[in-house]
Structure formats: C-alpha cells, structure tokens
C-alpha cells in the first residue's frame, strides 16, 4: 500500500468544534476538550480529523463567517491550545485538516470594514461593489444577494448571508492575503484543508438574471408545500437554476493553491466541498478529493441506487485520471444526521450498521461525522430562541412576515430545515447535558434528550453490542484489510434489489462484500467466483444460521446482515 498517499488510506472524522467537547465548562466546545478526547478518537480507530472553522467569528453562520484567518476564536482557546491539539493528534498518528473558507469573510473582518468605509481606500475593491443591484441574484441564505452599505452608497455581493461578503478573487492582493493565511497553518504543520463552497468563488462575469420566477423565500416556501411529482420536479429545477450564474470553476486558482501545498513535505491534501470530479484536475494538480454528494443526497440508500452511484462516480473519476480517488460520506454539519435520515423508523439500528459497513467497504476515503458512531439523531428545536443557525431564523420571519405562513407552522418548517438539528453537542454520558458540560451550565445548543436513552459514549463503551463498539470493530477490520483500503471495486449480482454484493481486490487480497438491505433472510449463490479457500472476516448476525460448511454456493444472510469473506487463491 506504500504507493498510496496517506489521505487515500485514512478514515476521516469531522469534528464540529463548538459541539464536540467542552474543556473549560462554559457550554461551548474548545481545544482543551478536543485534546482530552484524542485517546477516544484513537480508540475509535479514525486516523484523520477535519475541523470545522475554529477561527474568530461573530457567529452569524456558526463560524463560517471568519473575522481573522490566522487566529483561534477565544472561546475555543489560544493558538497554543490549538498546537497542543495538533501535536497530540500527530503523536497518535492522526492527521488534521482545517476548514478553509475562501469565498467570503465576515462583515466584521478588518478587510471588509476598511473596504466598506469609502470608495477609495486600499481595500475598496477587495470585495464585489456595484452602484445598484445589476440583477435578481439571491443569497442562498437570506434574500437578495446585493446589500446596501451607506458608507459608500453602494451595494456589495454575498452568495451566503449578508454578514458574509464575497471576496473579489480577481484582485491579486486578495489572493496574496489568503495564501498568507494558508501558509500560516501549513507552517504550523496542518496536513491540509477542506475547501468550503469552492464553486461560489467566481460568478458569471456578465451577471445575467437567473430565470426562476420567484425569490429565495418563495422558493423555500414552494419547496415546503410542493406535493405533486410535477411540483417537486419544478422545485428541483428552480433550485438548480436560481444560482446557476453564481457558481464557477476556479481551476486556475486551485492549481495555484495546490502548488503552495506541494512546497511542503508530507503530502498536504485538499478536499473540496463539491462533487464535481473535474476539481481533481489530472489527479495531482488541483484537489486531492471531492465528495460523492450524490450518494449523501440520495433519497434513500438502496442497492440499486448505490450500485448506479458507484458506477457513475468511478467512471467519472477514471475519465479524469487513473490517480483520481473517490471519497464517500453520509453526513456532515450541513446535512440531516445519518441515523434518522437513512433510517426507516423501524430498523434504524441495523441500518446504521449497514451504512457504516458501506462507507468502510466502498472504494475511496470515507468521511464520518462526530456523533454518528453512537447513533446521534437530529434534534428538532421547538423555540426560535434556541436557534443558532441564522438560515432558519431568517426563514421563519420571512415565512411569517412576507408569506403569511402560520407562526407555528413556520417554526416547524424552519426547525426542520435548519442545521441546528444536526449540530447539537456530542453526548458523552447519560447526564443532564450529556456530559458535554456541567449540569448547571447552558450549552450553546440544547443536548438531545436521547442522551439518557443509551445514545451516549459512556453507556455504549461498556456494551459489546453497541453501535460504538460496532464502529470500533468495523474500523479495525478495515485497517487490517488492504483490499478494503485501496483495492479495486467490481459489482456482483447487479440485478439484485435487496442486497449489495461486490468484490474489493488488490494483487494480494480479494474480499467479497455482501450487504443485505432487506429485513428478509437470504440464501445466495456466488459459485461463479473462483477461489481455493475462504476466510470469514466478519459477519454481523450473531445468530447467523449455522451453515454446515461455508461454501459460496449457499451463503445464508440474516436480515440486514453484513458479510465479509476473503477469497483465498493459492496459485
Ligand atoms: O456550505 C456550502 C453549501 O453548500 C451551503 O449552501 C449548504 O447548501 C447550506 O449549508 C445548506 O445545507 C458551506 C458550509 O459547509 C456551510 O456550513 C456554510 O454555511 C456555507 O458554506 C457558507 O460558508
Ligand atoms: Ca464568490
């Protein structure tokens, strides 16, 4: 496996710093807390960490509105605390990448405050200023994309919230300033970056109107009320078209960034928050990875949908370059939590195990999201005062004030669409605040009540049959199986609608992966496969049907069972 880069062999784990571990007991996660959990992460078996932004921020977008790119938000600790965390992770053989938000800064960043102050200061064109809105562009968060600044009697552009003004990346000084920030963290030894919203960095130069006959608020409302297949199809079309002129492909910029990282030792890596494989360039001159978002955004995970997704993704990557590497994920800080999103309300515990097995057996680098290992679920807030995601607060007020939606209904809709639900504090113990912070301290978001119903690390740590111990076991199996880490993929039994079967293979190892997505027992025949002997690596059904001898002609699968068999060929 030595010919592969470290980021092709690791399992990433996304930490949302504000919600992971509170070391100074103020209800907000911090580096002290994160450092105290490095042994937990090592024991879990993840080998690379992605931190959502830890930089100073006014928190309009929970930290994705940055007011200082080369510092640590005081509530998360000091730069020294960051270095303690980084060296602690490296000492345990774990890599660390940071979140790099290139498209925009906070409107409280000194760069914007200066730019906004007049029309002729040194930073006046570091952002996108116009005399009046040239088009109907919308922000994806809060209404029109052009906001007025009285100080210079002009409007500035923002793809996201008005508190997140877009940088003008055509300006060479913007690039130099941001590359300095990149070098600051690379010099400290970080192993790479997750590039936030790379597609929004450049907009269409002619700034044409989008063709959708409604505003963002009306489209969000239409998304909520759409019922017929035609309406739902129109919703999807409108979401695609509303922002189509506000996205671009910054390939040249990313090539420049890649060259900076390549100056440093240790194969520093870049993963883009996008699913367009063209960002992987020729396999080594742009991004190392992009996410397989089509799988994350699938309506449900069925064998047929997964098979089609893999066929398309692997073909698209192969077309880019034999070096282009896949990357799969089923959850992050923006998406509903995997456990309920891809559960069916009846077999959620079995499906959570099946979906993890899928992430760890598909070809490519898996990204896990903190809390999924204990089956954390979305927590739907019931009071606007609890909201921390402005996207939801804006939607509530717009729905009530502009669209006349009933306040109770608007609150339900806003709570369902916002990202508070999948960002609640990590549940460490069956305690009042889930062991995240002391009982008398108010956490920045409420802790999901299911913390006392077994959804916590402490209870699951001592239960051999818990999801947490299943994650630990599956991660250990993957680490010990080169074919699962770097092997090729080939689908089997492609017409099956109830189970997924495929091979992962290298020159030295072949593993048959079988995932039963149905609640029914199966008896399968894989006699078409050539082998001399078999080695059962793992099967998840403890009460698996006792097979007289294990042969591939009669593979009995229990409901939702995971089976990994090594096919040994003795030449
Ligand atoms: O998200 C970019 C992006 O895709 C969002 O428009 C996403 O669709 C939205 O969060 C609704 O799900 C990145 C970050 O992941 C997100 O947390 C930030 O809010 C956003 O950029 C702005 O930095
Ligand atoms: Ca932009």
XYZ file of C-alpha atoms and ligand atoms in Angstrom:
595
model
C 0.000 0.000 0.000
C 3.075 2.224 0.106
C 2.336 3.665 -3.347
C -0.803 5.294 -1.961
C -0.933 8.690 -0.219
C -1.953 8.897 3.438
C -5.268 10.577 2.533
C -6.183 7.572 0.378
C -5.766 5.184 3.329
C -7.268 7.067 6.283
C -10.811 7.327 7.624
C -11.674 10.989 8.250
C -13.779 12.113 11.218
C -15.327 15.586 11.102
C -15.213 17.468 14.411
C -17.637 20.368 14.838
C -15.520 22.217 17.459
C -18.416 24.109 19.063
C -20.215 20.872 19.896
C -17.567 18.227 20.438
C -16.018 18.603 23.905
C -16.170 21.493 26.403
C -12.876 21.622 28.336
C -13.420 24.855 30.254
C -17.029 24.104 31.228
C -18.682 27.143 29.625
C -21.158 25.260 27.402
C -19.065 25.719 24.262
C -16.694 23.111 22.814
C -12.988 24.005 22.758
C -9.458 22.702 22.073
C -8.928 21.751 25.712
C -11.919 19.440 25.401
C -10.918 18.163 21.976
C -7.407 17.337 23.196
C -8.882 15.413 26.127
C -10.770 13.240 23.607
C -7.822 12.325 21.364
C -7.467 8.928 23.070
C -11.185 8.325 22.496
C -10.725 9.104 18.795
C -7.626 6.917 18.610
C -9.570 4.112 20.274
C -12.450 4.590 17.861
C -9.995 3.946 15.048
C -10.345 7.072 12.928
C -6.996 8.260 11.554
C -7.620 11.774 10.220
C -9.609 14.718 11.562
C -11.368 17.564 9.741
C -12.135 20.549 11.967
C -14.983 22.876 11.045
C -13.825 26.516 11.463
C -12.114 27.313 14.751
C -11.304 30.932 13.785
C -12.612 34.145 15.400
C -16.142 34.820 14.110
C -19.239 36.886 15.039
C -21.075 33.552 14.557
C -23.749 34.663 12.131
C -23.017 31.421 10.278
C -21.708 29.454 13.268
C -18.090 30.200 12.397
C -18.220 30.123 8.580
C -18.104 33.932 8.737
C -14.484 34.496 9.677
C -13.075 37.745 11.051
C -9.442 36.611 11.465
C -7.921 33.780 9.380
C -4.743 33.348 11.402
C -6.008 33.029 14.926
C -8.209 30.898 17.210
C -11.652 32.007 18.406
C -11.116 32.920 22.086
C -13.984 30.660 23.192
C -12.085 27.701 21.657
C -8.829 28.608 23.435
C -5.463 30.005 22.370
C -3.141 29.259 19.452
C -1.088 27.315 21.993
C -4.171 25.177 22.774
C -4.520 24.557 19.035
C -0.875 23.491 18.790
C -1.305 21.155 21.781
C -4.254 19.542 19.996
C -2.386 19.291 16.682
C 0.750 17.761 18.197
C -1.398 15.418 20.314
C -3.175 14.211 17.195
C 0.093 13.784 15.282
C 1.626 11.869 18.214
C -1.281 9.432 17.979
C -0.754 9.000 14.252
C -3.761 11.110 13.307
C -3.681 13.788 10.599
C -5.547 17.093 10.932
C -7.059 19.254 8.185
C -8.719 22.630 8.686
C -11.734 24.271 7.082
C -10.657 26.961 4.581
C -13.390 29.470 3.709
C -12.106 31.242 0.600
C -15.273 32.663 -0.936
C -16.179 35.198 1.748
C -15.159 36.739 5.073
C -17.257 38.022 7.956
C -18.618 41.535 7.508
C -16.678 42.273 10.731
C -13.342 41.256 9.200
C -10.981 44.309 9.187
C -10.588 43.821 5.428
C -14.329 44.395 4.865
C -14.631 47.177 7.423
C -11.913 49.049 5.544
C -13.287 48.215 2.098
C -16.761 49.393 3.106
C -15.553 52.642 4.698
C -15.119 54.544 1.421
C -14.720 54.139 -2.324
C -11.024 54.945 -2.365
C -9.252 53.026 0.402
C -6.522 50.416 -0.278
C -9.076 47.576 0.101
C -12.003 49.264 -1.661
C -12.023 46.611 -4.412
C -11.229 43.598 -2.250
C -14.973 42.840 -2.338
C -17.646 42.983 -5.085
C -19.172 46.503 -5.073
C -21.782 47.933 -7.506
C -23.747 51.189 -7.661
C -27.039 49.318 -7.766
C -28.102 45.661 -7.965
C -27.383 44.589 -11.563
C -29.670 41.524 -11.420
C -32.102 39.383 -9.415
C -29.463 37.195 -7.801
C -30.380 35.735 -4.418
C -28.252 34.759 -1.455
C -28.707 31.051 -0.683
C -29.455 32.039 2.903
C -31.316 35.311 3.300
C -32.912 37.033 0.349
C -31.293 39.295 -2.267
C -27.557 38.771 -2.879
C -26.889 42.552 -3.019
C -26.856 44.535 0.239
C -26.601 48.303 0.569
C -23.759 49.968 2.502
C -24.496 53.621 3.233
C -20.809 54.366 3.935
C -20.074 54.221 0.222
C -23.624 54.423 -1.141
C -23.092 51.154 -2.993
C -24.166 47.511 -2.795
C -21.931 44.529 -2.073
C -22.428 40.945 -3.267
C -22.838 37.939 -0.969
C -23.666 34.396 -2.083
C -24.356 33.479 1.535
C -25.655 35.706 4.374
C -25.330 39.491 4.216
C -22.832 39.053 7.051
C -20.626 37.032 4.630
C -19.489 39.417 1.861
C -17.862 37.662 -1.115
C -14.203 38.449 -1.692
C -13.230 39.734 -5.113
C -10.889 36.936 -6.184
C -9.923 38.797 -9.343
C -7.889 41.115 -7.092
C -4.275 39.875 -6.706
C -3.956 41.287 -3.187
C -6.940 39.208 -2.023
C -5.206 36.072 -3.230
C -1.900 37.027 -1.625
C -3.558 37.799 1.701
C -5.416 34.484 1.707
C -2.364 32.483 0.631
C -0.501 34.020 3.579
C -3.174 32.603 5.878
C -2.814 29.202 4.186
C 0.942 29.230 4.780
C 0.425 30.254 8.415
C -1.380 26.983 9.168
C 0.821 24.851 6.894
C 3.869 26.204 8.749
C 2.240 25.024 12.000
C 2.036 21.548 10.475
C -1.604 21.073 9.486
C -1.997 18.326 6.915
C -4.318 20.113 4.513
C -7.669 21.840 4.088
C -11.339 21.220 3.347
C -12.250 23.971 0.887
C -15.618 25.497 1.756
C -18.056 26.131 -1.120
C -15.331 26.200 -3.822
C -17.938 26.593 -6.562
C -19.050 30.011 -5.286
C -15.667 31.779 -5.536
C -16.290 33.173 -9.023
C -19.561 34.344 -10.538
C -20.616 34.720 -14.191
C -18.777 37.844 -15.453
C -21.872 39.225 -17.252
C -24.062 38.720 -14.157
C -27.209 37.653 -16.088
C -30.529 37.323 -14.248
C -31.462 33.864 -13.051
C -34.591 32.530 -14.841
C -36.605 31.477 -11.785
C -39.905 33.385 -11.374
C -39.663 33.675 -7.577
C -37.488 34.881 -4.710
C -35.484 32.648 -2.371
C -38.180 32.917 0.305
C -40.886 31.947 -2.187
C -38.764 29.026 -3.419
C -38.149 27.801 0.124
C -41.909 28.055 0.732
C -42.664 26.282 -2.561
C -40.211 23.526 -1.502
C -42.202 23.091 1.692
C -45.651 22.986 0.101
C -44.833 21.092 -3.132
C -46.846 17.881 -3.178
C -47.297 16.530 -6.747
C -44.391 14.933 -8.667
C -44.599 17.818 -11.156
C -44.302 20.405 -8.355
C -41.351 18.534 -6.834
C -39.676 18.370 -10.232
C -40.179 22.119 -10.625
C -38.698 22.734 -7.154
C -35.553 20.796 -8.100
C -35.305 22.678 -11.419
C -35.701 26.044 -9.689
C -33.036 25.231 -7.060
C -30.644 24.307 -9.885
C -31.421 27.405 -11.919
C -31.680 30.077 -9.206
C -27.911 30.095 -8.505
C -26.576 28.834 -11.825
C -24.852 32.133 -12.673
C -23.365 32.471 -9.197
C -21.172 29.394 -9.469
C -17.890 28.993 -11.337
C -14.948 26.610 -11.637
C -11.820 28.209 -10.082
C -9.463 25.625 -11.577
C -6.553 28.024 -12.092
C -6.872 29.358 -8.556
C -6.930 25.830 -7.125
C -3.866 24.899 -9.182
C -2.055 27.824 -7.558
C -3.157 26.674 -4.115
C -2.011 23.137 -4.896
C 1.464 24.448 -5.787
C 1.696 26.104 -2.380
C 0.827 22.877 -0.582
C 3.290 20.958 -2.731
C 6.090 23.162 -1.383
C 5.557 21.436 1.975
C 6.579 17.893 2.954
C 4.060 15.219 3.926
C 1.618 15.210 1.005
C -0.566 18.052 2.304
C -4.055 17.470 0.889
C -7.095 19.414 -0.336
C -10.704 18.167 -0.308
C -13.291 20.412 -1.929
C -16.840 20.854 -0.682
C -18.149 19.934 -4.094
C -18.936 16.784 -6.065
C -17.505 17.883 -9.419
C -14.669 15.448 -10.159
C -13.108 17.977 -12.569
C -11.666 19.624 -9.434
C -9.306 16.658 -9.171
C -7.565 18.017 -12.241
C -5.127 15.480 -13.653
C -5.143 13.642 -10.327
C -2.389 15.693 -8.726
C -2.505 19.330 -9.855
C -5.698 20.513 -8.138
C -7.709 18.942 -5.306
C -6.895 15.554 -3.827
C -10.571 14.721 -3.268
C -14.115 15.931 -3.791
C -17.152 14.453 -2.038
C -19.559 11.916 -3.506
C -22.503 14.191 -2.611
C -24.922 12.405 -4.994
C -24.820 9.477 -2.533
C -25.273 11.763 0.503
C -28.213 13.481 -1.230
C -29.855 10.247 -2.386
C -33.489 9.991 -1.285
C -32.653 6.606 0.234
C -29.808 4.060 0.166
C -30.936 1.037 -1.834
C -28.665 -1.498 -3.557
C -29.787 -0.228 -6.963
C -29.146 3.448 -6.099
C -25.742 2.686 -4.575
C -24.695 0.479 -7.493
C -25.665 3.159 -10.029
C -23.914 5.848 -7.976
C -20.687 3.858 -7.783
C -20.740 3.027 -11.481
C -21.132 6.705 -12.376
C -18.648 8.083 -9.820
C -15.888 5.553 -10.568
C -16.318 6.021 -14.323
C -16.187 9.818 -13.984
C -13.043 9.618 -11.837
C -11.358 7.151 -14.199
C -12.027 9.589 -17.023
C -10.232 12.346 -15.113
C -7.149 10.318 -14.294
C -6.162 6.854 -13.047
C -4.916 8.735 -9.972
C -8.294 10.344 -9.167
C -9.510 8.875 -5.857
C -13.114 8.534 -4.590
C -14.424 9.988 -1.329
C -17.689 8.947 0.319
C -19.715 10.408 3.183
C -23.229 10.090 4.607
C -23.261 13.090 6.932
C -21.757 16.427 7.918
C -22.624 19.636 9.789
C -24.926 20.762 6.957
C -26.918 17.582 6.388
C -29.511 15.678 8.434
C -27.936 13.049 10.672
C -27.337 9.687 9.015
C -29.162 7.645 11.700
C -32.601 9.106 11.053
C -32.016 10.440 7.521
C -31.214 6.995 6.120
C -33.088 5.009 8.769
C -36.568 3.651 8.053
C -38.041 4.272 11.505
C -38.200 0.525 12.176
C -34.706 -0.921 11.602
C -32.598 2.176 12.303
C -30.035 0.358 14.466
C -29.464 -2.341 11.825
C -29.377 0.203 9.002
C -26.844 2.383 10.864
C -24.507 -0.648 10.973
C -25.160 -1.470 7.322
C -24.465 2.120 6.229
C -21.204 2.277 8.167
C -20.149 -1.008 6.591
C -20.971 0.531 3.224
C -18.785 3.590 3.935
C -15.883 1.391 5.065
C -16.079 -1.125 2.210
C -16.723 1.115 -0.816
C -13.624 2.211 -2.741
C -12.409 5.605 -1.574
C -11.730 7.699 1.511
C -14.645 7.720 3.982
C -15.637 10.826 5.984
C -17.577 10.230 9.230
C -19.326 12.982 11.230
C -18.909 13.314 15.013
C -21.693 11.577 16.937
C -22.685 9.140 14.198
C -20.685 6.421 15.979
C -23.184 6.463 18.879
C -26.258 6.881 16.663
C -26.944 10.526 17.418
C -30.116 11.792 15.743
C -31.452 15.157 14.551
C -32.880 17.174 17.419
C -35.734 19.384 16.165
C -35.851 22.577 18.249
C -39.218 23.916 19.385
C -38.397 27.549 20.239
C -36.913 30.175 17.910
C -34.838 31.483 20.849
C -32.879 28.213 20.816
C -31.905 28.604 17.137
C -28.239 29.370 16.345
C -28.433 28.861 12.575
C -29.465 32.211 11.063
C -30.697 30.402 7.959
C -33.609 29.095 9.992
C -34.301 32.334 11.839
C -34.436 34.275 8.563
C -36.734 31.650 7.011
C -39.116 31.762 9.982
C -39.508 35.543 9.908
C -39.799 35.701 6.127
C -42.395 32.921 6.061
C -44.490 34.666 8.748
C -43.962 38.316 7.698
C -43.772 38.064 3.898
C -45.626 34.883 3.078
C -48.269 34.934 5.815
C -47.470 31.406 6.978
C -48.954 30.453 10.369
C -46.198 31.070 13.002
C -46.454 27.560 14.481
C -46.185 26.002 11.024
C -43.345 28.375 10.083
C -41.472 27.350 13.253
C -41.859 23.669 12.437
C -40.643 24.209 8.887
C -37.719 26.391 9.995
C -36.711 23.860 12.678
C -36.817 21.046 10.147
C -34.693 22.832 7.526
C -32.055 24.410 9.719
C -28.752 22.870 10.654
C -29.182 23.268 14.438
C -30.707 19.814 14.396
C -27.523 18.024 13.341
C -25.101 20.219 15.332
C -26.219 19.578 18.937
C -23.495 18.767 21.483
C -21.772 15.379 21.494
C -23.375 13.031 24.035
C -20.620 11.636 26.289
C -22.708 10.353 29.197
C -26.333 9.881 30.422
C -26.100 13.209 32.321
C -28.223 16.400 32.179
C -26.091 17.966 29.410
C -24.936 14.641 28.056
C -21.616 15.058 29.838
C -20.767 17.787 27.316
C -20.791 20.483 30.003
C -21.773 20.664 33.702
C -25.498 20.380 34.544
C -25.767 23.974 35.726
C -24.183 25.364 32.530
C -26.377 26.194 29.500
C -24.811 24.639 26.357
C -24.813 26.765 23.196
C -27.358 24.360 21.693
C -29.547 22.035 23.782
C -28.418 18.417 24.100
C -30.676 15.787 22.538
C -32.813 14.167 25.291
C -31.998 10.715 23.915
C -28.658 11.095 25.730
C -30.320 9.293 28.654
C -31.667 6.534 26.428
C -28.359 4.896 25.621
C -27.266 7.400 22.977
C -24.033 8.310 24.742
C -20.405 7.180 24.773
C -20.304 6.041 28.405
C -23.207 3.589 28.153
C -22.166 2.262 24.752
C -18.488 1.958 25.681
C -19.293 -0.840 28.116
C -21.872 -2.590 25.906
C -20.171 -5.050 23.488
C -23.212 -4.994 21.184
C -23.423 -1.180 20.982
C -23.130 0.848 17.797
C -19.963 2.445 19.197
C -18.295 -0.948 19.561
C -19.555 -1.913 16.132
C -17.809 1.202 14.701
C -14.613 0.289 16.562
C -14.728 -3.264 15.217
C -15.513 -2.304 11.614
C -12.773 0.354 11.602
C -10.309 -2.236 12.922
C -11.360 -4.718 10.222
C -10.931 -2.106 7.507
C -7.467 -1.148 8.783
C -6.419 -4.808 8.690
C -7.745 -5.387 5.148
C -5.652 -3.750 2.385
C -8.241 -4.717 -0.233
C -10.850 -2.610 1.582
C -8.452 0.311 1.955
C -7.004 0.542 -1.566
C -8.483 -2.331 -3.602
C -10.357 -2.085 -6.885
C -14.158 -2.410 -6.889
C -16.306 -4.656 -9.052
C -20.048 -5.075 -8.626
C -21.656 -8.530 -8.486
C -25.281 -9.703 -8.904
C -26.165 -6.337 -10.376
C -29.855 -7.107 -10.751
C -30.429 -7.763 -7.076
C -32.742 -5.264 -5.462
C -32.401 -6.474 -1.887
C -28.670 -6.953 -1.361
C -25.479 -5.316 -2.500
C -22.553 -7.566 -3.388
C -19.189 -6.558 -4.730
C -15.536 -7.508 -4.726
C -12.688 -5.349 -3.469
C -9.332 -6.662 -4.603
C -5.623 -5.984 -4.826
C -2.928 -8.291 -6.247
C -2.678 -9.916 -2.845
C -6.177 -9.947 -1.399
C -9.772 -10.378 -2.607
C -12.726 -9.667 -0.359
C -16.356 -10.460 -1.131
C -18.625 -7.850 0.470
C -22.313 -8.709 0.875
C -24.763 -6.251 2.463
C -28.365 -7.388 2.972
C -30.528 -4.255 2.740
C -33.712 -6.215 3.377
C -35.426 -7.477 6.528
C -35.601 -10.944 4.961
C -33.293 -13.963 5.263
C -31.436 -14.636 2.019
C -29.662 -17.649 0.587
C -27.244 -16.590 -2.129
C -25.105 -18.383 -4.623
C -21.689 -16.995 -5.577
C -20.351 -20.179 -7.163
C -19.244 -18.109 -10.151
C -16.329 -16.859 -8.060
C -13.047 -18.738 -8.290
C -11.135 -19.420 -5.092
C -9.271 -22.154 -3.319
C -10.347 -21.419 0.203
C -12.369 -18.916 2.149
C -11.702 -16.900 5.279
C -14.717 -15.404 7.029
C -13.519 -11.924 8.015
C -16.755 -10.675 9.562
C -20.445 -11.412 9.717
C -22.770 -9.189 11.712
C -25.639 -11.541 12.552
C -24.635 -13.026 15.876
C -27.309 -15.653 15.490
C -26.274 -16.329 11.914
C -27.825 -19.508 10.518
C -25.341 -22.297 11.249
C -24.014 -23.141 7.807
C -22.776 -26.770 7.677
C -19.626 -25.687 5.911
C -19.116 -22.289 4.481
C -19.253 -22.505 0.722
C -20.168 -19.790 -1.730
C -22.971 -21.788 -3.251
C -25.085 -21.381 -0.118
C -24.377 -18.098 1.562
C -27.162 -17.614 4.127
C -27.762 -13.970 5.079
C -29.743 -12.881 8.077
C -31.877 -9.719 7.766
C -29.664 -6.634 7.312
C -26.590 -8.814 7.669
C -23.090 -7.707 6.712
C -20.745 -10.442 5.456
C -17.083 -10.011 4.530
C -15.343 -13.077 3.144
C -11.754 -13.266 1.936
C -11.380 -15.420 -1.168
C -8.003 -17.070 -0.990
C -6.471 -18.160 -4.241
C -3.490 -20.455 -3.893
C -1.628 -20.082 -7.186
O -21.768 25.113 2.719
C -21.905 25.469 1.365
C -23.200 24.941 0.903
O -23.278 24.029 0.127
C -24.392 25.520 1.581
O -25.012 26.381 0.635
C -25.308 24.426 2.020
O -26.067 24.033 0.910
C -26.097 25.003 3.160
O -25.254 24.865 4.263
C -27.443 24.349 3.390
O -27.317 23.000 3.667
C -20.570 25.617 3.302
C -20.550 25.185 4.762
O -20.480 23.764 4.825
C -21.782 25.727 5.423
O -21.864 25.274 6.783
C -21.702 27.238 5.394
O -22.911 27.760 5.923
C -21.524 27.747 3.950
O -20.549 27.036 3.207
C -21.035 29.182 3.976
O -19.697 29.193 4.424
Ca -17.943 34.420 -4.736
